CSV table of C-alpha atoms and ligand atoms in Angstrom, one decimal:
chain,number,residue,atom,x,y,z
A,718,UNK,CA,-96.0,-6.2,5.3
A,719,UNK,CA,-95.6,-4.4,2.0
A,720,UNK,CA,-94.2,-6.3,-0.9
A,721,UNK,CA,-93.4,-4.9,-4.3
A,722,UNK,CA,-94.2,-7.1,-7.3
A,723,UNK,CA,-94.1,-6.1,-11.0
A,724,UNK,CA,-96.3,-7.9,-13.5
A,725,UNK,CA,-95.6,-8.0,-17.2
A,726,UNK,CA,-99.0,-8.2,-18.8
A,727,UNK,CA,-97.5,-9.0,-22.2
A,728,UNK,CA,-95.4,-11.9,-21.0
A,729,UNK,CA,-96.5,-15.4,-22.0
A,730,UNK,CA,-96.1,-16.4,-18.3
A,731,UNK,CA,-99.5,-16.5,-16.5
A,732,UNK,CA,-100.1,-13.7,-14.0
A,733,UNK,CA,-100.5,-16.1,-11.1
A,734,UNK,CA,-97.2,-17.7,-12.0
A,735,UNK,CA,-95.4,-14.4,-12.1
A,736,UNK,CA,-96.8,-13.6,-8.7
A,737,UNK,CA,-95.7,-17.0,-7.3
A,738,UNK,CA,-92.2,-16.7,-8.9
A,739,UNK,CA,-91.6,-13.2,-7.5
A,740,UNK,CA,-92.6,-14.3,-4.0
A,741,UNK,CA,-90.2,-17.2,-4.3
A,742,UNK,CA,-87.5,-14.7,-5.4
A,743,UNK,CA,-88.1,-12.5,-2.4
A,744,UNK,CA,-88.3,-15.5,0.0
A,745,UNK,CA,-85.1,-17.0,-1.5
A,746,UNK,CA,-83.0,-13.9,-1.0
A,747,UNK,CA,-84.4,-13.3,2.4
A,748,UNK,CA,-86.3,-10.1,1.6
A,749,UNK,CA,-89.3,-12.1,3.0
A,750,UNK,CA,-87.8,-14.1,5.8
A,751,UNK,CA,-89.4,-17.1,7.5
A,752,UNK,CA,-92.4,-16.0,9.5
A,753,UNK,CA,-93.0,-12.8,7.4
A,754,UNK,CA,-96.7,-12.1,6.8
A,755,UNK,CA,-98.0,-11.9,3.2
A,756,UNK,CA,-100.7,-9.4,2.2
A,757,UNK,CA,-104.3,-10.7,2.2
A,758,UNK,CA,-105.6,-11.9,-1.1
A,759,UNK,CA,-108.0,-9.0,-1.4
A,760,UNK,CA,-105.3,-6.4,-0.8
A,761,UNK,CA,-102.8,-7.9,-3.1
A,762,UNK,CA,-105.4,-8.3,-5.8
A,763,UNK,CA,-106.3,-4.6,-5.4
A,764,UNK,CA,-102.7,-3.4,-5.4
A,765,UNK,CA,-101.8,-5.4,-8.5
A,766,UNK,CA,-105.1,-4.8,-10.4
A,767,UNK,CA,-105.7,-8.6,-10.8
A,768,UNK,CA,-108.6,-10.8,-9.8
A,769,UNK,CA,-108.6,-12.5,-6.4
A,770,UNK,CA,-108.6,-15.9,-8.1
A,771,UNK,CA,-105.2,-15.0,-9.7
A,772,UNK,CA,-103.7,-14.2,-6.3
A,773,UNK,CA,-105.4,-17.3,-4.8
A,774,UNK,CA,-103.9,-19.5,-7.5
A,775,UNK,CA,-100.4,-18.0,-6.8
A,776,UNK,CA,-100.8,-18.6,-3.0
A,777,UNK,CA,-102.1,-22.1,-3.7
A,778,UNK,CA,-99.0,-23.0,-5.6
A,779,UNK,CA,-96.7,-21.4,-3.0
A,780,UNK,CA,-98.5,-23.4,-0.3
A,781,UNK,CA,-98.4,-26.7,-2.3
A,782,UNK,CA,-94.6,-26.3,-2.7
A,783,UNK,CA,-94.1,-25.5,1.0
A,784,UNK,CA,-93.1,-21.8,0.7
A,785,UNK,CA,-95.9,-20.4,2.7
A,786,UNK,CA,-98.4,-21.5,5.3
A,787,UNK,CA,-101.9,-20.2,6.1
A,788,UNK,CA,-103.3,-20.1,9.6
A,789,UNK,CA,-107.0,-19.7,9.8
A,790,UNK,CA,-107.9,-16.3,11.3
A,791,UNK,CA,-104.3,-15.2,11.5
A,792,UNK,CA,-103.2,-14.9,7.9
A,793,UNK,CA,-100.6,-16.2,5.5
A,794,UNK,CA,-96.9,-16.5,6.4
A,795,UNK,CA,-93.6,-17.5,4.9
A,796,UNK,CA,-93.0,-21.0,6.0
A,797,UNK,CA,-90.4,-21.9,8.6
A,798,UNK,CA,-89.3,-24.7,6.3
A,799,UNK,CA,-87.5,-22.1,4.1
A,800,UNK,CA,-84.6,-22.5,6.4
A,801,UNK,CA,-84.1,-26.1,5.4
A,802,UNK,CA,-81.5,-25.2,2.8
A,803,UNK,CA,-79.0,-25.7,5.7
A,804,UNK,CA,-79.6,-29.4,5.2
A,805,UNK,CA,-77.8,-29.5,1.8
A,806,UNK,CA,-74.9,-31.9,2.2
A,807,UNK,CA,-73.0,-30.4,-0.8
A,808,UNK,CA,-73.1,-26.9,0.6
A,809,UNK,CA,-69.9,-27.6,2.6
A,810,UNK,CA,-66.5,-28.4,1.2
A,811,UNK,CA,-65.4,-30.7,-0.3
A,812,UNK,CA,-68.3,-31.2,-2.7
A,813,UNK,CA,-68.4,-35.0,-3.5
A,814,UNK,CA,-70.5,-36.9,-6.1
A,815,UNK,CA,-72.2,-38.7,-3.2
A,816,UNK,CA,-73.2,-35.5,-1.5
A,817,UNK,CA,-74.4,-33.9,-4.8
A,818,UNK,CA,-76.5,-37.0,-5.7
A,819,UNK,CA,-78.0,-37.1,-2.2
A,820,UNK,CA,-79.0,-33.4,-2.5
A,821,UNK,CA,-80.4,-33.8,-6.0
A,822,UNK,CA,-82.6,-36.6,-4.9
A,823,UNK,CA,-84.3,-34.4,-2.3
A,824,UNK,CA,-83.9,-31.0,-3.9
A,825,UNK,CA,-87.6,-30.6,-4.5
A,826,UNK,CA,-88.2,-30.9,-0.8
A,827,UNK,CA,-85.8,-28.2,0.2
A,828,UNK,CA,-87.9,-25.1,0.5
A,829,UNK,CA,-86.4,-21.7,-0.1
A,830,UNK,CA,-84.0,-22.8,-2.8
A,831,UNK,CA,-84.6,-22.5,-6.5
A,832,UNK,CA,-82.9,-25.3,-8.3
A,833,UNK,CA,-81.3,-25.3,-11.7
A,834,UNK,CA,-79.4,-28.4,-10.6
A,835,UNK,CA,-81.6,-31.4,-11.3
A,836,UNK,CA,-81.6,-32.9,-14.8
A,837,UNK,CA,-85.2,-34.1,-14.4
A,838,UNK,CA,-88.5,-33.3,-16.1
A,839,UNK,CA,-90.9,-30.9,-14.3
A,840,UNK,CA,-93.1,-32.8,-11.9
A,841,UNK,CA,-95.9,-30.3,-12.6
A,842,UNK,CA,-96.0,-31.6,-16.2
A,843,UNK,CA,-96.4,-35.3,-15.4
A,844,UNK,CA,-99.4,-36.9,-17.1
A,845,UNK,CA,-101.0,-37.6,-13.7
A,846,UNK,CA,-104.6,-38.1,-14.8
A,847,UNK,CA,-103.7,-40.4,-17.7
A,848,UNK,CA,-101.4,-42.5,-15.6
A,849,UNK,CA,-103.7,-42.8,-12.7
A,850,UNK,CA,-106.4,-43.8,-15.2
A,851,UNK,CA,-104.4,-46.9,-16.3
A,852,UNK,CA,-103.7,-47.7,-12.6
A,853,UNK,CA,-107.4,-47.7,-11.9
A,854,UNK,CA,-108.1,-50.0,-14.9
A,855,UNK,CA,-105.7,-52.6,-13.4
A,856,UNK,CA,-107.9,-53.0,-10.3
A,857,UNK,CA,-109.6,-56.0,-11.9
A,858,UNK,CA,-106.3,-57.8,-12.1
A,859,UNK,CA,-105.4,-57.1,-8.5
A,860,UNK,CA,-104.4,-60.7,-7.9
A,861,UNK,CA,-101.7,-60.6,-10.6
A,862,UNK,CA,-100.5,-57.2,-9.4
A,863,UNK,CA,-100.0,-58.6,-5.9
A,864,UNK,CA,-97.4,-61.1,-7.0
A,865,UNK,CA,-93.8,-61.2,-7.9
A,866,UNK,CA,-93.1,-61.0,-11.7
A,867,UNK,CA,-90.5,-62.3,-14.0
A,868,UNK,CA,-87.0,-60.9,-13.3
A,869,UNK,CA,-86.6,-60.1,-17.0
A,870,UNK,CA,-89.7,-57.9,-16.8
A,871,UNK,CA,-93.5,-58.2,-17.3
A,872,UNK,CA,-94.1,-59.7,-20.8
A,873,UNK,CA,-96.7,-57.0,-21.7
A,874,UNK,CA,-94.1,-54.3,-20.9
A,875,UNK,CA,-91.4,-56.0,-22.9
A,876,UNK,CA,-93.7,-56.2,-25.9
A,877,UNK,CA,-94.5,-52.4,-25.6
A,878,UNK,CA,-90.7,-51.7,-25.1
A,879,UNK,CA,-89.9,-53.7,-28.3
A,880,UNK,CA,-92.3,-51.4,-30.2
A,881,UNK,CA,-90.7,-48.3,-28.6
A,882,UNK,CA,-87.2,-49.5,-29.5
A,883,UNK,CA,-88.2,-50.1,-33.1
A,884,UNK,CA,-88.9,-46.4,-33.3
A,885,UNK,CA,-85.3,-45.8,-32.2
A,886,UNK,CA,-84.2,-48.2,-35.0
A,887,UNK,CA,-83.3,-50.8,-32.4
A,888,UNK,CA,-84.4,-54.2,-33.5
A,889,UNK,CA,-84.9,-56.3,-30.3
A,890,UNK,CA,-87.4,-59.0,-29.6
A,891,UNK,CA,-89.3,-58.8,-26.3
A,892,UNK,CA,-87.2,-61.8,-25.1
A,893,UNK,CA,-83.9,-59.9,-25.6
A,894,UNK,CA,-85.0,-57.0,-23.4
A,895,UNK,CA,-84.3,-56.8,-19.7
A,896,UNK,CA,-86.4,-54.4,-17.5
A,897,UNK,CA,-84.4,-52.7,-14.8
A,898,UNK,CA,-84.8,-50.3,-11.9
A,899,UNK,CA,-83.8,-47.4,-14.1
A,900,UNK,CA,-80.7,-47.0,-16.1
A,901,UNK,CA,-78.9,-46.8,-12.8
A,902,UNK,CA,-79.5,-50.5,-12.0
A,903,UNK,CA,-78.6,-51.4,-15.6
A,904,UNK,CA,-75.2,-49.7,-15.3
A,905,UNK,CA,-74.5,-51.3,-11.9
A,906,UNK,CA,-75.4,-54.7,-13.3
A,907,UNK,CA,-73.2,-54.3,-16.4
A,908,UNK,CA,-70.3,-53.1,-14.3
A,909,UNK,CA,-70.7,-56.1,-11.9
A,910,UNK,CA,-70.9,-58.5,-14.9
A,911,UNK,CA,-67.9,-57.1,-16.7
A,912,UNK,CA,-65.5,-55.7,-14.1
A,913,UNK,CA,-63.5,-56.7,-11.1
A,914,UNK,CA,-62.2,-54.1,-8.6
A,915,UNK,CA,-59.1,-52.3,-10.1
A,916,UNK,CA,-60.3,-52.7,-13.7
A,917,UNK,CA,-60.6,-49.6,-16.0
A,918,UNK,CA,-63.7,-48.2,-17.7
A,919,UNK,CA,-63.4,-45.4,-20.1
A,920,UNK,CA,-65.8,-42.5,-19.6
A,921,UNK,CA,-66.4,-39.2,-21.4
A,922,UNK,CA,-65.0,-36.2,-19.6
A,923,UNK,CA,-67.4,-34.8,-18.3
A,924,UNK,CA,-69.8,-37.6,-17.7
A,925,UNK,CA,-72.9,-38.4,-15.6
A,926,UNK,CA,-72.1,-38.1,-11.9
A,927,UNK,CA,-74.2,-41.0,-10.9
A,928,UNK,CA,-72.2,-43.3,-13.1
A,929,UNK,CA,-68.9,-42.2,-11.6
A,930,UNK,CA,-70.4,-43.0,-8.2
A,931,UNK,CA,-71.4,-46.5,-9.5
A,932,UNK,CA,-67.9,-47.2,-10.6
A,933,UNK,CA,-66.4,-46.0,-7.3
A,934,UNK,CA,-68.8,-48.1,-5.3
A,935,UNK,CA,-67.5,-51.2,-7.2
A,936,UNK,CA,-63.9,-50.2,-7.0
A,937,UNK,CA,-63.5,-49.7,-10.8
A,938,UNK,CA,-61.3,-46.9,-12.1
A,939,UNK,CA,-62.8,-44.3,-14.5
A,940,UNK,CA,-60.3,-43.0,-17.1
A,941,UNK,CA,-61.4,-39.8,-18.9
A,942,UNK,CA,-61.8,-39.4,-22.7
A,943,UNK,CA,-62.1,-35.7,-23.5
A,944,UNK,CA,-65.4,-34.6,-25.0
A,945,UNK,CA,-65.9,-31.7,-27.4
A,946,UNK,CA,-68.9,-30.3,-29.2
A,947,UNK,CA,-68.8,-33.3,-31.6
A,948,UNK,CA,-68.6,-36.0,-28.8
A,949,UNK,CA,-65.7,-38.0,-27.4
A,950,UNK,CA,-62.3,-37.4,-29.1
A,951,UNK,CA,-61.6,-40.6,-30.9
A,952,UNK,CA,-57.8,-40.3,-31.1
A,953,UNK,CA,-57.8,-40.0,-27.3
A,954,UNK,CA,-60.2,-43.0,-27.0
A,955,UNK,CA,-57.9,-45.1,-29.1
A,956,UNK,CA,-54.7,-44.1,-27.2
A,957,UNK,CA,-56.4,-44.8,-23.8
A,958,UNK,CA,-57.8,-48.0,-25.1
A,959,UNK,CA,-54.4,-49.2,-26.1
A,960,UNK,CA,-52.9,-48.0,-22.8
A,961,UNK,CA,-55.5,-49.3,-20.4
A,962,UNK,CA,-57.3,-52.2,-22.1
A,963,UNK,CA,-60.7,-51.0,-20.6
A,964,UNK,CA,-63.5,-53.4,-19.8
A,965,UNK,CA,-65.9,-51.0,-21.6
A,966,UNK,CA,-66.5,-47.4,-22.7
A,967,UNK,CA,-69.6,-45.6,-21.2
A,968,UNK,CA,-71.1,-43.0,-23.5
A,969,UNK,CA,-74.2,-40.9,-23.7
A,970,UNK,CA,-74.2,-40.1,-27.4
A,971,UNK,CA,-77.4,-38.0,-27.6
A,972,UNK,CA,-78.1,-34.9,-25.5
A,973,UNK,CA,-75.4,-35.9,-23.1
A,974,UNK,CA,-75.5,-35.2,-19.4
A,975,UNK,CA,-74.0,-32.8,-18.3
A,976,UNK,CA,-73.2,-31.0,-21.5
A,977,UNK,CA,-76.2,-31.5,-23.8
A,978,UNK,CA,-73.7,-32.5,-26.6
A,979,UNK,CA,-74.9,-34.9,-29.4
A,980,UNK,CA,-72.2,-36.9,-31.1
A,981,UNK,CA,-71.7,-36.3,-34.8
A,982,UNK,CA,-72.3,-39.2,-37.2
A,983,UNK,CA,-68.5,-39.3,-38.0
A,984,UNK,CA,-67.6,-39.7,-34.3
A,985,UNK,CA,-70.2,-42.4,-33.9
A,986,UNK,CA,-68.7,-44.4,-36.7
A,987,UNK,CA,-65.2,-43.8,-35.6
A,988,UNK,CA,-65.8,-44.8,-32.0
A,989,UNK,CA,-67.5,-48.0,-33.0
A,990,UNK,CA,-64.5,-48.8,-35.2
A,991,UNK,CA,-62.1,-48.3,-32.2
A,992,UNK,CA,-64.2,-50.5,-30.0
A,993,UNK,CA,-64.1,-53.3,-32.5
A,994,UNK,CA,-60.3,-52.9,-33.1
A,995,UNK,CA,-59.5,-53.0,-29.4
A,996,UNK,CA,-62.2,-55.5,-28.5
A,997,UNK,CA,-64.1,-53.6,-25.8
A,998,UNK,CA,-67.8,-53.1,-25.3
A,999,UNK,CA,-69.6,-49.8,-25.7
A,1000,UNK,CA,-72.2,-49.2,-23.0
A,1001,UNK,CA,-74.7,-46.7,-24.5
A,1002,UNK,CA,-77.0,-44.6,-22.3
A,1003,UNK,CA,-79.8,-43.3,-24.5
A,1004,UNK,CA,-82.2,-41.9,-21.9
A,1005,UNK,CA,-82.4,-38.3,-23.1
A,1006,UNK,CA,-82.9,-39.1,-26.8
A,1007,UNK,CA,-86.7,-38.6,-26.9
A,1008,UNK,CA,-86.4,-35.2,-25.3
A,1009,UNK,CA,-85.5,-33.6,-28.7
A,1010,UNK,CA,-86.4,-30.0,-29.5
A,1011,UNK,CA,-85.0,-29.1,-32.9
A,1012,UNK,CA,-85.2,-32.3,-35.0
A,1013,UNK,CA,-85.5,-36.1,-34.5
A,1014,UNK,CA,-82.6,-37.5,-32.5
A,1015,UNK,CA,-80.0,-39.6,-34.5
A,1016,UNK,CA,-80.3,-43.4,-34.2
A,1017,UNK,CA,-78.4,-44.9,-31.3
A,1018,UNK,CA,-75.0,-46.5,-31.7
A,1019,UNK,CA,-76.7,-49.8,-31.1
A,1020,UNK,CA,-78.6,-49.5,-34.4
A,1021,UNK,CA,-75.3,-48.7,-36.2
A,1022,UNK,CA,-73.4,-51.6,-34.7
A,1023,UNK,CA,-73.0,-54.8,-36.7
A,1024,UNK,CA,-70.7,-56.7,-34.4
A,1025,UNK,CA,-72.5,-57.0,-31.0
A,1026,UNK,CA,-70.2,-54.4,-29.4
A,1027,UNK,CA,-72.9,-52.2,-27.9
A,1028,UNK,CA,-75.1,-52.6,-24.8
A,1029,UNK,CA,-78.1,-50.3,-25.0
A,1030,UNK,CA,-79.8,-48.7,-21.9
A,1031,UNK,CA,-82.7,-46.3,-21.5
A,1032,UNK,CA,-85.5,-45.5,-19.1
A,1033,UNK,CA,-88.6,-43.4,-18.6
A,1034,UNK,CA,-86.9,-41.0,-16.1
A,1035,UNK,CA,-86.4,-38.1,-18.5
A,1036,UNK,CA,-89.3,-38.7,-20.9
A,1037,UNK,CA,-92.0,-39.4,-18.3
A,1038,UNK,CA,-91.2,-39.6,-14.6
A,1039,UNK,CA,-88.1,-40.7,-12.7
A,1040,UNK,CA,-90.3,-41.9,-9.7
A,1041,UNK,CA,-91.4,-44.9,-11.8
A,1042,UNK,CA,-87.9,-46.4,-11.5
A,1043,UNK,CA,-88.3,-48.4,-14.7
A,1044,UNK,CA,-85.6,-48.7,-17.3
A,1045,UNK,CA,-84.6,-51.3,-19.9
A,1046,UNK,CA,-81.6,-52.7,-21.6
A,1047,UNK,CA,-80.5,-54.8,-24.5
A,1048,UNK,CA,-77.2,-56.7,-24.4
A,1049,UNK,CA,-75.4,-59.3,-26.5
A,1050,UNK,CA,-76.7,-62.8,-25.7
A,1051,UNK,CA,-74.0,-64.2,-23.3
A,1052,UNK,CA,-74.0,-61.0,-21.3
A,1053,UNK,CA,-77.8,-60.9,-21.2
A,1054,UNK,CA,-78.0,-64.2,-19.3
A,1055,UNK,CA,-75.4,-63.0,-16.8
A,1056,UNK,CA,-77.2,-59.7,-16.3
A,1057,UNK,CA,-80.5,-61.6,-15.7
A,1058,UNK,CA,-79.0,-63.8,-13.1
A,1059,UNK,CA,-77.4,-60.8,-11.3
A,1060,UNK,CA,-80.7,-58.9,-11.5
A,1061,UNK,CA,-82.3,-61.8,-9.7
A,1062,UNK,CA,-79.7,-61.6,-7.0
A,1063,UNK,CA,-80.2,-57.9,-6.5
A,1064,UNK,CA,-84.0,-57.4,-6.2
A,1065,UNK,CA,-85.8,-60.2,-8.0
A,1066,UNK,CA,-88.0,-58.1,-10.2
A,1067,UNK,CA,-89.4,-54.6,-10.8
A,1068,UNK,CA,-92.8,-53.7,-9.2
A,1069,UNK,CA,-95.5,-55.6,-11.0
A,1070,UNK,CA,-98.2,-53.0,-10.7
A,1071,UNK,CA,-96.0,-50.2,-12.2
A,1072,UNK,CA,-94.8,-52.4,-15.0
A,1073,UNK,CA,-98.3,-53.3,-16.1
A,1074,UNK,CA,-99.5,-49.8,-15.8
A,1075,UNK,CA,-96.6,-48.5,-17.9
A,1076,UNK,CA,-97.3,-51.3,-20.5
A,1077,UNK,CA,-100.9,-50.1,-20.8
A,1078,UNK,CA,-99.9,-46.4,-20.9
A,1079,UNK,CA,-97.4,-47.1,-23.7
A,1080,UNK,CA,-99.7,-49.4,-25.7
A,1081,UNK,CA,-102.4,-46.7,-25.6
A,1082,UNK,CA,-100.0,-44.1,-27.0
A,1083,UNK,CA,-99.7,-42.2,-23.7
A,1084,UNK,CA,-96.0,-41.5,-24.0
A,1085,UNK,CA,-96.3,-40.0,-27.5
A,1086,UNK,CA,-99.2,-37.9,-26.4
A,1087,UNK,CA,-97.4,-36.7,-23.4
A,1088,UNK,CA,-94.2,-35.8,-25.4
A,1089,UNK,CA,-96.3,-33.9,-27.9
A,1090,UNK,CA,-97.7,-31.8,-25.1
A,1091,UNK,CA,-94.5,-31.2,-23.1
A,1092,UNK,CA,-91.7,-30.9,-25.6
A,1093,UNK,CA,-92.8,-27.4,-26.8
A,1094,UNK,CA,-92.8,-26.3,-23.2
A,1095,UNK,CA,-89.3,-27.6,-22.6
A,1096,UNK,CA,-88.1,-26.1,-25.8
A,1097,UNK,CA,-89.4,-22.7,-24.6
A,1098,UNK,CA,-87.4,-23.2,-21.4
A,1099,UNK,CA,-84.2,-24.1,-23.3
A,1100,UNK,CA,-84.7,-21.0,-25.5
A,1101,UNK,CA,-85.3,-18.8,-22.4
A,1102,UNK,CA,-82.1,-20.2,-20.9
A,1103,UNK,CA,-80.0,-19.5,-24.0
A,1104,UNK,CA,-81.4,-16.0,-24.5
A,1105,UNK,CA,-80.7,-15.2,-20.8
A,1106,UNK,CA,-77.2,-16.5,-21.0
A,1107,UNK,CA,-76.5,-14.4,-24.1
A,1108,UNK,CA,-78.0,-11.4,-22.5
A,1109,UNK,CA,-76.4,-11.5,-19.0
A,1110,UNK,CA,-73.2,-13.5,-19.0
A,1111,UNK,CA,-69.9,-11.6,-19.1
A,1112,UNK,CA,-67.3,-12.1,-21.8
A,1113,UNK,CA,-65.0,-15.1,-21.3
A,1114,UNK,CA,-67.8,-17.4,-20.2
A,1115,UNK,CA,-68.7,-20.3,-22.5
A,1116,UNK,CA,-71.7,-22.6,-22.6
A,1117,UNK,CA,-73.2,-25.4,-24.7
A,1118,UNK,CA,-76.4,-25.0,-26.7
A,1119,UNK,CA,-78.2,-28.3,-26.4
A,1120,UNK,CA,-80.8,-29.4,-29.0
A,1121,UNK,CA,-82.4,-31.8,-26.5
A,1122,UNK,CA,-82.3,-33.0,-22.9
A,1123,UNK,CA,-82.2,-30.7,-19.9
A,1124,UNK,CA,-78.5,-29.8,-19.4
A,1125,UNK,CA,-76.0,-27.1,-20.4
A,1126,UNK,CA,-72.4,-27.0,-19.5
A,1127,UNK,CA,-70.8,-23.7,-18.5
A,1128,UNK,CA,-67.0,-23.0,-18.5
A,1129,UNK,CA,-65.5,-20.2,-16.6
A,1130,UNK,CA,-61.9,-19.3,-17.3
A,1131,UNK,CA,-60.3,-18.7,-13.9
A,1132,UNK,CA,-60.7,-21.5,-11.4
A,1133,UNK,CA,-59.4,-19.6,-8.4
A,1134,UNK,CA,-62.0,-16.8,-8.8
A,1135,UNK,CA,-64.9,-19.2,-8.5
A,1136,UNK,CA,-63.9,-21.5,-5.7
A,1137,UNK,CA,-66.9,-20.4,-3.6
A,1138,UNK,CA,-69.4,-19.7,-6.4
A,1139,UNK,CA,-71.5,-22.7,-5.5
A,1140,UNK,CA,-71.8,-21.8,-1.9
A,1141,UNK,CA,-72.5,-18.1,-2.8
A,1142,UNK,CA,-75.3,-19.1,-5.1
A,1143,UNK,CA,-76.9,-21.1,-2.3
A,1144,UNK,CA,-76.7,-18.1,-0.1
A,1145,UNK,CA,-78.6,-16.2,-2.7
A,1146,UNK,CA,-81.2,-19.0,-2.8
A,1147,UNK,CA,-80.1,-20.7,-6.0
A,1148,UNK,CA,-78.5,-24.1,-6.6
A,1149,UNK,CA,-76.8,-25.4,-9.7
A,1150,UNK,CA,-74.4,-28.4,-9.9
A,1151,UNK,CA,-70.7,-27.7,-9.5
A,1152,UNK,CA,-68.8,-29.2,-12.5
A,1153,UNK,CA,-66.1,-31.0,-10.7
A,1154,UNK,CA,-68.4,-33.9,-9.7
A,1155,UNK,CA,-68.7,-34.8,-13.4
A,1156,UNK,CA,-65.0,-35.2,-14.0
A,1157,UNK,CA,-62.8,-38.2,-13.7
A,1158,UNK,CA,-59.8,-35.9,-14.0
A,1159,UNK,CA,-59.4,-32.5,-12.6
A,1160,UNK,CA,-59.8,-29.5,-14.9
A,1161,UNK,CA,-57.9,-26.2,-15.2
A,1162,UNK,CA,-61.2,-24.4,-15.5
A,1163,UNK,CA,-64.2,-23.9,-13.3
A,1164,UNK,CA,-67.3,-25.6,-14.7
A,1165,UNK,CA,-70.9,-25.8,-13.7
A,1166,UNK,CA,-74.0,-27.5,-15.0
A,1167,UNK,CA,-77.3,-25.7,-15.4
A,1168,UNK,CA,-80.6,-27.6,-16.0
A,1169,UNK,CA,-83.5,-25.8,-17.4
A,1170,UNK,CA,-86.2,-28.5,-17.6
A,1171,UNK,CA,-87.5,-28.1,-14.1
A,1172,UNK,CA,-88.3,-24.3,-13.9
A,1173,UNK,CA,-90.5,-21.8,-15.7
A,1174,UNK,CA,-88.9,-19.4,-18.2
A,1175,UNK,CA,-89.3,-16.6,-15.7
A,1176,UNK,CA,-87.4,-18.5,-13.0
A,1177,UNK,CA,-84.7,-19.5,-15.4
A,1178,UNK,CA,-84.2,-15.9,-16.5
A,1179,UNK,CA,-83.9,-14.7,-12.9
A,1180,UNK,CA,-81.5,-17.6,-12.0
A,1181,UNK,CA,-79.2,-16.8,-14.9
A,1182,UNK,CA,-79.3,-13.2,-14.0
A,1183,UNK,CA,-78.2,-13.9,-10.4
A,1184,UNK,CA,-75.5,-16.3,-11.5
A,1185,UNK,CA,-74.2,-13.9,-14.0
A,1186,UNK,CA,-74.0,-11.2,-11.4
A,1187,UNK,CA,-72.0,-13.5,-9.1
A,1188,UNK,CA,-69.7,-14.5,-12.0
A,1189,UNK,CA,-69.1,-10.9,-13.0
A,1190,UNK,CA,-68.2,-10.1,-9.4
A,1191,UNK,CA,-65.7,-13.0,-9.3
A,1192,UNK,CA,-64.1,-11.9,-12.6
A,1193,UNK,CA,-63.9,-8.3,-11.5
A,1194,UNK,CA,-62.3,-9.2,-8.3
A,1195,UNK,CA,-59.7,-11.4,-10.1
A,1196,UNK,CA,-59.0,-8.5,-12.5
A,1197,UNK,CA,-58.5,-6.2,-9.6
A,1198,UNK,CA,-56.1,-8.6,-7.9
A,1199,UNK,CA,-54.3,-9.1,-11.2
A,1200,UNK,CA,-53.8,-5.4,-11.8
A,1201,UNK,CA,-52.7,-5.0,-8.1
A,1202,UNK,CA,-50.2,-7.9,-8.1
A,1203,UNK,CA,-49.5,-8.4,-11.8
A,1204,UNK,CA,-50.0,-12.2,-11.1
A,1205,UNK,CA,-52.6,-14.3,-12.9
A,1206,UNK,CA,-54.1,-17.3,-11.1
A,1207,UNK,CA,-52.4,-20.5,-12.2
A,1208,UNK,CA,-54.6,-22.5,-14.6
A,1209,UNK,CA,-54.7,-25.7,-12.6
B,1719,PLP,C1,-77.0,-39.9,-18.2
B,1719,PLP,C2,-77.9,-40.4,-17.2
B,1719,PLP,N1,-78.0,-41.8,-17.0
B,1719,PLP,C3,-78.7,-42.3,-16.0
B,1719,PLP,C4,-79.5,-41.5,-15.2
B,1719,PLP,C5,-80.3,-42.1,-14.1
B,1719,PLP,O1,-81.4,-42.7,-14.8
B,1719,PLP,P1,-82.5,-43.6,-14.1
B,1719,PLP,O2,-83.4,-42.7,-13.4
B,1719,PLP,O3,-83.1,-44.3,-15.3
B,1719,PLP,O4,-81.8,-44.6,-13.2
B,1719,PLP,C6,-79.4,-40.1,-15.3
B,1719,PLP,C7,-80.1,-39.2,-14.4
B,1719,PLP,O5,-79.9,-38.0,-14.3
B,1719,PLP,C8,-78.6,-39.6,-16.3
B,1719,PLP,O6,-78.5,-38.2,-16.5
């Protein structure tokens, strides 16, 4: 089978990566279907004028990610698993938060799709050697690791967390910290502790899809506070607080998911004042703060609060690895004991081995070292995303420019033109997240979330290019319909 690949020798992307990425492109859009034979390493190396090792490395990556299979004596073929995109639950209408979350959790196992959908760090950048190093050191303490631990979290980990929090200007003693199974468990516990079915919680619009799912699962209503480039609009927050008497307000002040927006200092002060005036708690999700590209992140609301109005949550899912399932929270004292008791009822405690390993990793400076290494790479991806958007997107499309985190929020003007954009992108081998799942209230516009943390700059550029093409087609078709009928699509 002949394949045509074009290498850019001046590009910062390694040659093997360019080869692997272009094969993925061709497999995704079915130019190389399941079962197609790839050229031999020797032949491709000759054709491209690169060493065999370069091609071997590209094939190794494709094989490791499940895109191709090698059969001794027969050759290398596109894997039959590339058809597994049919298993996406969210590919059929209606797209629900539950279906989207389910897909996000297994997206890396779906071969043949390139994902700009998951707000996670890149698994290839995890500090595997360093982390496995500390795991090995714990062998001598095998007996301790084999046992249950304290529900509040391993003492050594809470000591390391108190140090980490101090760097975020959060003054919390190890005894005030509760270790959780990620921010997700912390949010579920807070909701269970504070709400009854039918209660109202205020959320930013848009907000984190997983949190909307948590509220729904507990029968709690989400009421939307509009968010702009400076954060949640405080006059709306105040009006809705007066109207609904919410149990709490959930906010992601720094590098918000799904928008990447960071609240301005004025908004932060104003929203704390509203919370105090109306007597509701602010539940602050700070898990993207240390993924900062341009300058240090602002201190959390918790550090600015003088009246015990803020519950603070974070985890290692964005800074290190989501598979750890380790998060932590700090809550005002009476709530803390209630949360601890609920945590005991849920799952007793977090895995002892992982807690001790993480404690050692943190105490040895592993997180700082890791972030020093990966933040420039994520910054490069953010920059590649923004440059590609600027270059390819048609007029009328808007997007946010995050200075940290992994997410950007895109707004398309005409809802009707894009009702099948998500499904069309999947047919072209690309997946993003449709915006509706992040909304507590419907919107007049069509939105989508793009995440740039998980893919190389080359892949990001080609994903943005495909998406722009689909959007341009949608806009052109609407323009044609408009000039034929003289009738614009309604905004809602
Ligand atoms: C804002 C926000 N909060 C919480 C989570 C889930 O965090 P964890 O893995 O710590 O449960 C995510 C994951 O994407 C998120 O974006």
